[in-house]
Amino acid sequence: MVTRTASERREERRQAYDAYLKECPARQLLDRISDKWVSLVLVALSDGPRRYSELNHTIAGVSQKMLTQTLRSLERDGLVTRSITADVPVRVDYELTPLGHKLMPVMAAIKSWAEENIEDVLASRERYDRSRPDND
Amino acid sequence: MVTRTASERREERRQAYDAYLKECPARQLLDRISDKWVSLVLVALSDGPRRYSELNHTIAGVSQKMLTQTLRSLERDGLVTRSITADVPVRVDYELTPLGHKLMPVMAAIKSWAEENIEDVLASRERYDRSRPDND
DNA sequence: CTGAATCCGGTCAGATACTG
DNA sequence: CAGTATCTGACCGGATTCAG
């Protein structure tokens, strides 16, 4: 037929909405800081520059790949700077930019809410799980 | 040998760190609100209760599965309530709890930062990408 | 020391079909 | 109307290996 099917129209709506979401600043920021390693790196850099190896040690669980990937994306977004000292062996320092520093209060707000309310959340979870022991 | 290898000790460190992260309140909150649909649902509910079908329509891109899953997890965490009206057809309303409402300022802080700084971030991205056109 | 490249196993979101 | 159940393909993180 010539007219679009319902599913086709739904698909169009979905794509338009996806495009809308991609442009939403808050969505983009959430995608950035919600990354598992991003927040840890930001915190690790919050009180001064750090070497790659320092970060790798401080954030014990991270793999080289993920650490590098995270740092690259943060550099791309202008949140951290990367400075190479052509020594032997090579030395690379990462540091928060002013823009990166401006992000810290937001992180603090998240942390603050979490610490104040996490007990309620955990209690609610327990209650929920106890009331439905079958759904696992 | 009897002594643990370096990789074994590293593995232990990693697991200990993972456990530590799982207990970190801020990490847990980030995991929660960073979920793609959670923020959208919270915003959609921020000015009053909504029916399932309303949410499904408002958040155009979401699938039934994801919407239900998201709502369940929010209910489990005590952020929204679910109330069924045994009618024909069934009617289900979702509403923010007080705890859920308390989360809105945090969302607002994120949104605010994003709207104020997204341009800098985007500009930085363009600059970065222009300077390395080969890395794609 | 810092990082790139590759492979791979698990996870997760979406489509589809079915139910009270 | 408001879900549940199942399947599947895409994506992602980690381990490993190689390089400047």
CSV table of N, CA and C (backbone and C1' of nucleotides) in Angstrom, one decimal, chain A residues 72 81-87 90-94, chain B residues 132, chain C residues 2-3:
chain,number,residue,atom,x,y,z
A,72,ARG,N,40.4,9.5,27.3
A,72,ARG,CA,40.3,10.1,25.9
A,72,ARG,C,38.9,10.8,25.8
A,81,THR,N,42.8,17.7,30.7
A,81,THR,CA,43.8,17.9,29.8
A,81,THR,C,44.9,16.8,29.9
A,82,ARG,N,45.6,16.6,28.8
A,82,ARG,CA,46.6,15.5,28.8
A,82,ARG,C,47.9,16.2,28.4
A,83,SER,N,48.9,16.0,29.3
A,83,SER,CA,50.2,16.6,28.9
A,83,SER,C,51.3,15.6,29.0
A,84,ILE,N,52.0,15.5,27.9
A,84,ILE,CA,53.1,14.5,27.8
A,84,ILE,C,54.4,15.1,28.1
A,85,THR,N,55.2,14.5,28.9
A,85,THR,CA,56.6,14.9,29.1
A,85,THR,C,57.5,13.8,28.4
A,86,ALA,N,58.1,14.3,27.4
A,86,ALA,CA,58.9,13.4,26.5
A,86,ALA,C,60.2,13.0,27.3
A,87,ASP,N,60.0,12.1,28.2
A,87,ASP,CA,61.1,11.6,29.0
A,87,ASP,C,61.3,10.1,28.7
A,90,VAL,N,58.3,7.6,29.2
A,90,VAL,CA,57.4,8.7,29.0
A,90,VAL,C,56.6,9.0,30.3
A,91,ARG,N,56.2,10.2,30.4
A,91,ARG,CA,55.4,10.6,31.6
A,91,ARG,C,54.2,11.4,31.0
A,92,VAL,N,53.0,11.0,31.5
A,92,VAL,CA,51.8,11.6,31.0
A,92,VAL,C,50.9,12.0,32.2
A,93,ASP,N,50.6,13.3,32.3
A,93,ASP,CA,49.8,13.8,33.4
A,93,ASP,C,48.4,14.2,32.9
A,94,TYR,N,47.4,14.0,33.7
A,94,TYR,CA,46.1,14.4,33.4
A,94,TYR,C,45.6,15.3,34.5
B,132,ARG,N,42.2,15.5,14.9
B,132,ARG,CA,42.6,14.1,14.7
B,132,ARG,C,41.6,13.5,13.7
C,2,DT,P,52.8,6.4,33.1
C,2,DT,O5',52.3,6.2,31.6
C,2,DT,C5',52.7,7.1,30.6
C,2,DT,C4',52.2,6.7,29.3
C,2,DT,C3',50.7,6.6,29.2
C,2,DT,O3',50.2,7.4,28.1
C,2,DT,C1',51.7,4.7,28.3
C,3,DG,P,48.7,7.7,27.8
C,3,DG,O5',48.3,6.6,26.8
C,3,DG,C5',49.0,6.7,25.6
C,3,DG,C4',48.9,5.4,24.8
C,3,DG,C3',47.5,5.0,24.5
C,3,DG,O3',47.3,5.2,23.1
C,3,DG,C1',48.9,3.1,24.9
